[in-house]
Short mmCIF file of C-alpha atoms in Angstrom, two decimals:
data_model
loop_
_atom_site.label_atom_id
_atom_site.label_comp_id
_atom_site.label_asym_id
_atom_site.label_seq_id
_atom_site.Cartn_x
_atom_site.Cartn_y
_atom_site.Cartn_z
CA UNK D 1 51.37 27.18 40.71
CA UNK D 2 52.64 30.15 42.70
CA UNK D 3 54.00 27.90 45.46
CA UNK D 4 55.75 25.70 42.87
CA UNK D 5 57.60 28.69 41.46
CA UNK D 6 58.59 29.97 44.91
CA UNK D 7 59.95 26.62 46.07
CA UNK D 8 61.82 25.74 42.86
CA UNK D 9 65.63 25.41 43.38
CA UNK D 10 66.33 26.58 39.82
CA UNK D 11 66.35 30.26 38.84
CA UNK D 12 63.35 31.42 36.85
CA UNK D 13 64.18 33.06 33.52
CA UNK D 14 61.54 35.22 31.83
CA UNK D 15 61.72 36.89 28.39
CA UNK D 16 62.33 40.60 28.43
CA UNK D 17 59.28 42.69 27.68
CA UNK D 18 58.19 46.27 27.71
CA UNK D 19 54.83 47.53 28.96
CA UNK D 20 52.91 50.58 27.90
CA UNK D 21 49.69 51.72 29.50
CA UNK D 22 46.95 54.13 28.63
CA UNK D 23 43.85 55.28 30.45
CA UNK D 24 40.48 55.22 28.79
CA UNK D 25 38.47 58.25 29.92
CA UNK D 26 34.89 57.34 30.87
CA UNK D 27 31.87 58.67 32.66
CA UNK D 28 30.19 57.00 35.67
CA UNK D 29 28.11 54.71 33.49
CA UNK D 30 31.03 53.12 31.65
CA UNK D 31 33.87 50.91 32.83
CA UNK D 32 37.40 52.08 33.48
CA UNK D 33 39.79 49.92 31.50
CA UNK D 34 43.44 49.26 32.13
CA UNK D 35 45.00 48.34 28.78
CA UNK D 36 48.36 46.59 28.81
CA UNK D 37 50.42 45.70 25.75
CA UNK D 38 53.50 43.51 26.14
CA UNK D 39 56.16 43.11 23.43
CA UNK D 40 58.22 39.98 24.10
CA UNK D 41 61.62 39.31 22.60
CA UNK D 42 60.47 35.78 21.82
CA UNK D 43 57.55 34.59 19.70
CA UNK D 44 54.17 34.65 21.41
CA UNK D 45 53.36 31.09 20.39
CA UNK D 46 50.83 32.21 17.81
CA UNK D 47 48.60 34.14 20.22
CA UNK D 48 46.59 36.93 18.68
CA UNK D 49 47.62 40.44 19.64
CA UNK D 50 43.98 41.09 20.43
CA UNK D 51 43.89 38.49 23.24
CA UNK D 52 42.94 40.08 26.55
CA UNK D 53 45.54 39.85 29.30
CA UNK D 54 45.11 39.79 33.06
CA UNK D 55 42.95 42.64 34.37
CA UNK D 56 44.27 43.49 37.84
CA UNK D 57 41.07 45.23 38.93
CA UNK D 58 38.63 42.90 37.20
CA UNK D 59 36.87 42.16 40.50
CA UNK D 60 35.72 45.78 40.42
CA UNK D 61 35.32 46.70 36.79
CA UNK D 62 33.19 43.70 35.84
CA UNK D 63 30.38 45.17 37.95
CA UNK D 64 28.55 48.21 36.56
CA UNK D 65 27.68 49.63 39.98
CA UNK D 66 31.26 49.60 41.23
CA UNK D 67 33.07 50.86 38.15
CA UNK D 68 33.82 54.19 39.73
CA UNK D 69 35.15 52.69 42.97
CA UNK D 70 38.66 52.27 41.59
CA UNK D 71 40.08 54.36 38.76
CA UNK D 72 43.57 54.58 37.33
CA UNK D 73 44.10 58.22 36.41
CA UNK D 74 47.29 59.54 34.90
CA UNK D 75 47.33 62.22 37.59
CA UNK D 76 45.72 60.84 40.79
CA UNK D 77 45.78 64.24 42.49
CA UNK D 78 43.59 65.71 39.79
CA UNK D 79 41.16 63.03 38.71
CA UNK D 80 39.31 60.02 40.10
CA UNK D 81 41.22 59.43 43.34
CA UNK D 82 39.58 58.02 46.46
CA UNK D 83 39.63 61.40 48.22
CA UNK D 84 37.58 62.97 45.45
CA UNK D 85 35.20 60.04 45.47
CA UNK D 86 34.66 60.35 49.24
CA UNK D 87 34.03 64.08 48.86
CA UNK D 88 31.40 63.32 46.21
CA UNK D 89 29.47 60.79 48.31
CA UNK D 90 30.27 61.63 51.96
CA UNK D 91 26.89 63.25 52.63
CA UNK D 92 24.84 60.54 50.93
CA UNK D 93 22.65 57.96 52.59
CA UNK D 94 21.82 59.57 55.94
CA UNK D 95 18.11 60.09 55.37
CA UNK D 96 16.14 60.41 58.64
CA UNK D 97 19.29 59.70 60.63
CA UNK D 98 21.12 61.17 63.62
CA UNK D 99 23.85 60.10 66.03
CA UNK D 100 22.75 58.78 69.43
CA UNK D 101 25.19 58.24 72.31
CA UNK D 102 24.50 55.08 74.28
CA UNK D 103 27.02 54.27 77.00
CA UNK D 104 30.48 54.63 75.49
CA UNK D 105 29.32 54.01 71.93
CA UNK D 106 27.71 56.22 69.32
CA UNK D 107 24.99 54.74 67.14
CA UNK D 108 23.63 56.08 63.87
CA UNK D 109 19.85 55.74 64.08
CA UNK D 110 17.18 56.53 61.51
CA UNK D 111 13.84 57.66 62.86
CA UNK D 112 10.51 58.48 61.24
CA UNK D 113 7.19 59.31 62.84
CA UNK D 114 6.89 60.43 66.47
CA UNK D 115 6.35 58.91 69.93
CA UNK D 116 2.71 60.00 69.63
CA UNK D 117 2.18 57.90 66.50
CA UNK D 118 -1.11 56.14 67.01
CA UNK D 119 -0.17 52.66 65.78
CA UNK D 120 2.91 51.90 67.83
CA UNK D 121 6.65 51.54 67.34
CA UNK D 122 8.53 49.49 64.75
CA UNK D 123 12.23 48.64 65.14
CA UNK D 124 14.06 47.56 61.97
CA UNK D 125 17.30 45.56 62.27
CA UNK D 126 19.56 45.01 59.27
CA UNK D 127 21.99 42.17 58.52
CA UNK D 128 25.66 41.96 57.53
CA UNK D 129 27.44 43.43 55.64
CA UNK D 130 24.84 46.16 54.98
CA UNK D 131 23.24 48.98 56.98
CA UNK D 132 19.92 50.57 57.96
CA UNK D 133 19.88 52.54 54.69
CA UNK D 134 18.03 49.58 53.18
CA UNK D 135 14.93 50.45 55.25
CA UNK D 136 14.73 54.16 54.33
CA UNK D 137 11.74 53.92 51.97
CA UNK D 138 9.82 51.43 54.10
CA UNK D 139 10.28 53.65 57.17
CA UNK D 140 9.01 56.72 55.36
CA UNK D 141 5.85 54.98 54.23
CA UNK D 142 5.27 53.31 57.60
CA UNK D 143 5.42 56.65 59.40
CA UNK D 144 2.87 58.02 56.94
CA UNK D 145 0.65 55.11 57.95
CA UNK D 146 0.87 56.08 61.64
CA UNK D 147 3.90 54.20 62.99
CA UNK D 148 6.95 55.43 64.90
CA UNK D 149 9.99 53.80 63.28
CA UNK D 150 13.62 53.27 64.32
CA UNK D 151 16.37 51.64 62.26
CA UNK D 152 19.86 51.64 63.82
CA UNK D 153 23.13 50.75 62.17
CA UNK D 154 24.57 47.97 64.32
CA UNK D 155 27.86 48.82 66.04
CA UNK D 156 30.60 48.16 63.49
CA UNK D 157 28.31 48.79 60.52
CA UNK D 158 27.13 51.73 58.44
CA UNK D 159 27.68 55.07 60.17
CA UNK D 160 27.77 53.78 63.77
CA UNK D 161 30.96 53.51 65.84
CA UNK D 162 33.43 50.81 64.86
CA UNK D 163 35.60 50.20 67.93
CA UNK D 164 38.80 48.24 67.54
CA UNK D 165 38.32 44.64 68.73
CA UNK D 166 39.70 44.15 72.22
CA UNK D 167 39.15 47.77 73.25
CA UNK D 168 35.74 47.73 74.87
CA UNK D 169 33.85 45.76 72.20
CA UNK D 170 34.67 42.31 70.81
CA UNK D 171 31.79 41.80 68.34
CA UNK D 172 30.23 38.82 70.09
CA UNK D 173 26.52 38.00 70.16
CA UNK D 174 26.35 38.90 73.86
CA UNK D 175 27.91 42.33 73.35
CA UNK D 176 25.78 43.20 70.33
CA UNK D 177 22.62 42.38 72.27
CA UNK D 178 23.70 44.17 75.44
CA UNK D 179 24.40 47.34 73.46
CA UNK D 180 21.05 47.00 71.67
CA UNK D 181 19.29 46.88 75.05
CA UNK D 182 21.05 50.06 76.12
CA UNK D 183 20.13 51.79 72.87
CA UNK D 184 16.43 50.90 73.14
CA UNK D 185 16.42 52.39 76.65
CA UNK D 186 18.05 55.61 75.41
CA UNK D 187 15.56 55.85 72.53
CA UNK D 188 12.67 55.35 74.94
CA UNK D 189 11.18 52.46 72.95
CA UNK D 190 8.18 51.24 74.87
CA UNK D 191 7.36 47.55 74.97
CA UNK D 192 5.81 45.72 73.37
CA UNK D 193 6.83 46.85 69.88
CA UNK D 194 6.95 45.48 66.34
CA UNK D 195 10.31 44.01 65.35
CA UNK D 196 11.47 43.59 61.73
CA UNK D 197 14.66 41.60 61.11
CA UNK D 198 16.59 40.75 57.95
CA UNK D 199 19.90 39.24 56.96
CA UNK D 200 22.91 37.29 58.13
CA UNK D 201 25.02 37.51 61.29
CA UNK D 202 23.73 40.60 63.14
CA UNK D 203 20.34 39.90 61.57
CA UNK D 204 20.42 36.49 63.24
CA UNK D 205 21.43 38.17 66.51
CA UNK D 206 18.24 40.22 66.21
CA UNK D 207 16.23 36.98 66.25
CA UNK D 208 18.11 35.44 69.20
CA UNK D 209 17.58 38.74 71.04
CA UNK D 210 13.84 38.34 70.41
CA UNK D 211 13.96 34.81 71.84
CA UNK D 212 15.49 36.22 75.04
CA UNK D 213 12.97 39.09 75.23
CA UNK D 214 9.58 37.74 74.09
CA UNK D 215 7.66 40.08 76.41
CA UNK D 216 9.07 43.08 74.51
CA UNK D 217 7.73 41.90 71.14
CA UNK D 218 4.13 42.27 69.99
CA UNK D 219 4.73 40.91 66.49
CA UNK D 220 7.80 39.72 64.64
CA UNK D 221 8.41 40.11 60.92
CA UNK D 222 11.29 38.23 59.32
CA UNK D 223 12.64 39.11 55.90
CA UNK D 224 15.12 36.73 54.27
CA UNK D 225 17.24 35.50 57.20
CA UNK D 226 18.84 32.09 57.95
CA UNK D 227 16.20 30.27 59.98
CA UNK D 228 17.23 26.61 59.92
CA UNK D 229 20.37 24.54 60.40
CA UNK D 230 20.20 23.76 56.68
CA UNK D 231 20.50 27.48 55.77
CA UNK D 232 23.52 27.93 53.46
CA UNK D 233 26.39 30.19 54.53
CA UNK D 234 27.40 32.64 51.78
CA UNK D 235 30.94 32.47 50.46
CA UNK D 236 31.76 35.94 51.82
CA UNK D 237 31.53 34.79 55.44
CA UNK D 238 33.48 31.62 54.71
CA UNK D 239 36.27 33.67 53.13
CA UNK D 240 36.39 36.04 56.10
CA UNK D 241 37.15 33.11 58.40
CA UNK D 242 40.28 32.11 56.48
CA UNK D 243 43.48 33.51 58.07
CA UNK D 244 45.14 36.29 56.01
CA UNK D 245 42.70 35.83 53.14
CA UNK D 246 39.96 37.09 55.43
CA UNK D 247 41.91 40.25 56.20
CA UNK D 248 42.33 40.94 52.50
CA UNK D 249 38.65 40.25 51.77
CA UNK D 250 37.47 42.54 54.56
CA UNK D 251 39.13 45.56 52.94
CA UNK D 252 37.35 45.24 49.61
CA UNK D 253 35.57 48.60 49.34
CA UNK D 254 32.81 47.21 47.10
CA UNK D 255 32.12 44.17 49.29
CA UNK D 256 28.69 45.26 50.56
CA UNK D 257 27.24 46.21 47.19
CA UNK D 258 28.60 43.07 45.57
CA UNK D 259 27.02 41.00 48.35
CA UNK D 260 23.64 42.66 47.78
CA UNK D 261 23.79 42.19 44.02
CA UNK D 262 24.92 38.57 44.28
CA UNK D 263 21.83 37.78 46.32
CA UNK D 264 19.35 39.63 44.12
CA UNK D 265 18.24 39.58 40.48
CA UNK D 266 19.44 43.09 39.65
CA UNK D 267 22.36 45.54 39.75
CA UNK D 268 22.26 48.44 42.20
CA UNK D 269 21.98 51.94 40.83
CA UNK D 270 25.14 53.96 41.32
CA UNK D 271 23.61 56.34 43.87
CA UNK D 272 22.63 53.38 46.08
CA UNK D 273 25.92 51.55 45.60
CA UNK D 274 27.73 54.72 46.73
CA UNK D 275 26.02 54.58 50.13
CA UNK D 276 26.72 50.90 50.79
CA UNK D 277 30.33 51.45 49.69
CA UNK D 278 30.96 54.64 51.66
CA UNK D 279 31.79 53.19 55.12
CA UNK D 280 34.25 50.71 53.61
CA UNK D 281 35.91 53.45 51.57
CA UNK D 282 36.12 55.91 54.44
CA UNK D 283 38.20 53.69 56.74
CA UNK D 284 39.38 50.16 57.40
CA UNK D 285 37.18 49.99 60.52
CA UNK D 286 34.01 48.50 59.01
CA UNK D 287 35.94 45.74 57.26
CA UNK D 288 37.80 44.72 60.39
CA UNK D 289 34.59 44.91 62.45
CA UNK D 290 32.89 42.56 59.99
CA UNK D 291 35.95 40.31 60.00
CA UNK D 292 35.87 40.02 63.79
CA UNK D 293 32.11 39.41 63.93
CA UNK D 294 32.30 36.75 61.20
CA UNK D 295 35.03 34.91 63.10
CA UNK D 296 33.22 35.06 66.43
CA UNK D 297 29.85 33.72 65.28
CA UNK D 298 28.97 30.04 65.19
CA UNK D 299 26.50 30.06 62.27
CA UNK D 300 25.19 26.53 62.84
CA UNK D 301 24.65 27.06 66.56
CA UNK D 302 22.80 30.35 66.02
CA UNK D 303 20.61 28.80 63.31
CA UNK D 304 19.85 25.89 65.64
CA UNK D 305 18.79 28.30 68.40
CA UNK D 306 16.49 30.11 65.98
CA UNK D 307 14.96 26.95 64.51
CA UNK D 308 14.28 25.48 67.93
CA UNK D 309 13.33 28.65 69.78
CA UNK D 310 10.44 29.64 67.54
CA UNK D 311 8.75 26.22 67.41
CA UNK D 312 5.23 25.48 68.66
CA UNK D 313 5.00 25.54 72.44
CA UNK D 314 8.04 27.79 72.80
CA UNK D 315 6.87 30.91 70.93
CA UNK D 316 3.28 32.11 70.68
CA UNK D 317 3.62 35.66 69.27
CA UNK D 318 2.56 36.14 65.64
CA UNK D 319 5.37 35.87 63.08
CA UNK D 320 5.23 36.96 59.48
CA UNK D 321 7.88 35.74 57.07
CA UNK D 322 7.99 37.99 53.99
CA UNK D 323 10.34 36.07 51.72
CA UNK D 324 11.92 37.22 48.46
CA UNK D 325 11.90 34.08 46.36
CA UNK D 326 14.64 35.33 44.03
CA UNK D 327 17.15 35.20 46.92
CA UNK D 328 20.32 33.53 45.65
CA UNK D 329 21.65 32.85 49.16
CA UNK D 330 18.65 31.40 50.98
CA UNK D 331 16.20 29.18 49.09
CA UNK D 332 12.47 29.29 49.63
CA UNK D 333 12.68 25.88 51.33
CA UNK D 334 14.34 27.54 54.36
CA UNK D 335 11.24 29.63 55.03
CA UNK D 336 8.89 26.70 54.39
CA UNK D 337 10.83 24.43 56.77
CA UNK D 338 10.73 27.12 59.47
CA UNK D 339 6.97 27.57 59.07
CA UNK D 340 6.37 23.85 59.56
CA UNK D 341 7.89 24.12 63.04
CA UNK D 342 5.14 26.48 64.23
CA UNK D 343 2.30 26.60 61.68
CA UNK D 344 -0.14 28.25 64.12
CA UNK D 345 2.03 31.32 64.72
CA UNK D 346 3.99 31.64 61.47
CA UNK D 347 2.50 33.09 58.31
CA UNK D 348 4.56 32.86 55.13
CA UNK D 349 4.23 35.39 52.30
CA UNK D 350 6.33 34.74 49.19
CA UNK D 351 7.35 37.88 47.30
CA UNK D 352 7.88 37.27 43.61
CA UNK D 353 10.69 39.31 42.06
CA UNK D 354 12.40 40.20 45.35
CA UNK D 355 15.81 38.84 46.29
CA UNK D 356 17.81 38.64 49.50
CA UNK D 357 16.81 42.14 50.67
CA UNK D 358 13.09 42.61 49.99
CA UNK D 359 13.18 46.01 51.70
CA UNK D 360 15.69 47.23 49.11
CA UNK D 361 14.30 45.32 46.13
CA UNK D 362 10.79 46.63 46.66
CA UNK D 363 9.24 49.86 47.88
CA UNK D 364 6.00 50.73 49.64
CA UNK D 365 3.27 52.42 47.68
CA UNK D 366 0.26 52.09 49.92
CA UNK D 367 -0.58 51.23 53.54
CA UNK D 368 -4.07 50.25 54.56
CA UNK D 369 -4.72 49.07 58.09
CA UNK D 370 -2.22 46.25 58.61
CA UNK D 371 -1.58 45.80 54.90
CA UNK D 372 1.53 47.09 53.18
CA UNK D 373 1.65 47.07 49.42
CA UNK D 374 5.03 46.72 47.73
CA UNK D 375 5.60 47.53 44.08
CA UNK D 376 8.31 45.67 42.21
CA UNK D 377 10.62 47.85 40.13
CA UNK D 378 10.56 45.29 37.31
CA UNK D 379 7.89 45.69 35.82
CA UNK D 380 6.70 48.94 37.48
CA UNK D 381 2.97 48.21 37.37
CA UNK D 382 3.12 44.84 39.10
CA UNK D 383 2.24 44.74 42.80
CA UNK D 384 1.58 42.52 45.76
CA UNK D 385 0.19 43.11 49.22
CA UNK D 386 2.18 41.93 52.23
CA UNK D 387 1.02 42.29 55.85
CA UNK D 388 4.10 43.21 57.88
CA UNK D 389 2.62 44.70 61.08
#
C-alpha cells in the first residue's frame, strides 16, 4: 500500500483535519494512552466517533510490563522521560556481580560461593537476547548448597562490554568462545566443572564450546536450547537478519522482555522487566551487538553440530536436560529427539509450568545432595524436584 502511494504519478489529495492530543496520567501499573481525535471536513463514512485509531506506540503499551518504557508527557523534561527512567533503574539487576577485565574486554560476572566450596564449580551461560540476571536466584541457592557459581554476561549482552563490530570483536562463534576461554582463565575456574547452558545464539555457542572442550566438563545441564536441526528459529532472529528492518528491530528497548514473555506463560513483573530493558535503554550498543551476532550465526549449521556432537559414541559425559514444557519457541519434541541420539548419557526432566527460561520461571527452594527443588510461582505450593548437578 505504502509503495503504491509513493510510486503513483498522480498527486494525493487528503481532507483537511485538525488533531488534538491529551495525556492520560497513570501509575506504573496502568497503560499510557495517546488519544487522538481527528475532525475531517468531509463525512467520516458513518464511522463511530468512538472507533479507535492507530496507536503509534501500541507495540509497547499493549504489554503490561513495558508500559512505562515509553511515555508521552506534556513536559518531557519534568515527567516520564528516558533519562528519568534510567536514573530510576540504573542500579537494578547487578546482584552478586562485578566487572572483570579479560584481555581488552570487560565482562560483568556474577559470583556466589567461594573457591573453597566443597562441591565444585558451576558455570551458567545465558542465551540471547537476555543476560545472566536470569540465574540470580538459582546461583544464590546453589552456593548455599556448597557450590561455587559463576554467571557471566556474554560480550555484547547485559552489563558486559559491547564493542563496535569491526573494532576488535566481530561477534562470531570463534571470537565468543576465545574470549570465554580467556575469562575462565582469569576467574581461575578449575576443570572439570559443571556447565549449565540455556537459550538461543550465544547459548548454542556454549554447547559447541563444550563439544570442543569435553575434558573441562564433568556434567552438562541444558535448559531450553535449540538441540536439533528441526529446532524452530524465533521470529526475532529472522527479523534481525532483514536489511534495514533488522536495524530498526535491534533498537527496540523492550525487545528482551518481550522475547522472554513471548516464550513463557506469564508476564514479567515490572522490577524484572526493568533489568532486562536497562542495557537496551542505556545505549544502542546492545542492540547492534545482537544484530551483528544474529547475522553472523548459521542457526542450522550450529544445531547440526550440536545434534551430531552429543550422540552416542561421541560424548560420554552425563547430560541433564531440564525442559520447560510451556516453552512457546521450542517444543518438547526437540528435547525428546535429542535424547534419542544418546539415551545412555542424556536424562530428560520435563518441568511443568515453566517456559523458555526455566531458571527465570522457577526458583530454588531446597537443595539436597544432587537434587534441586524448584517451586512454580503459579500455584505457589506446587513443586518438582530436578537434578541439575
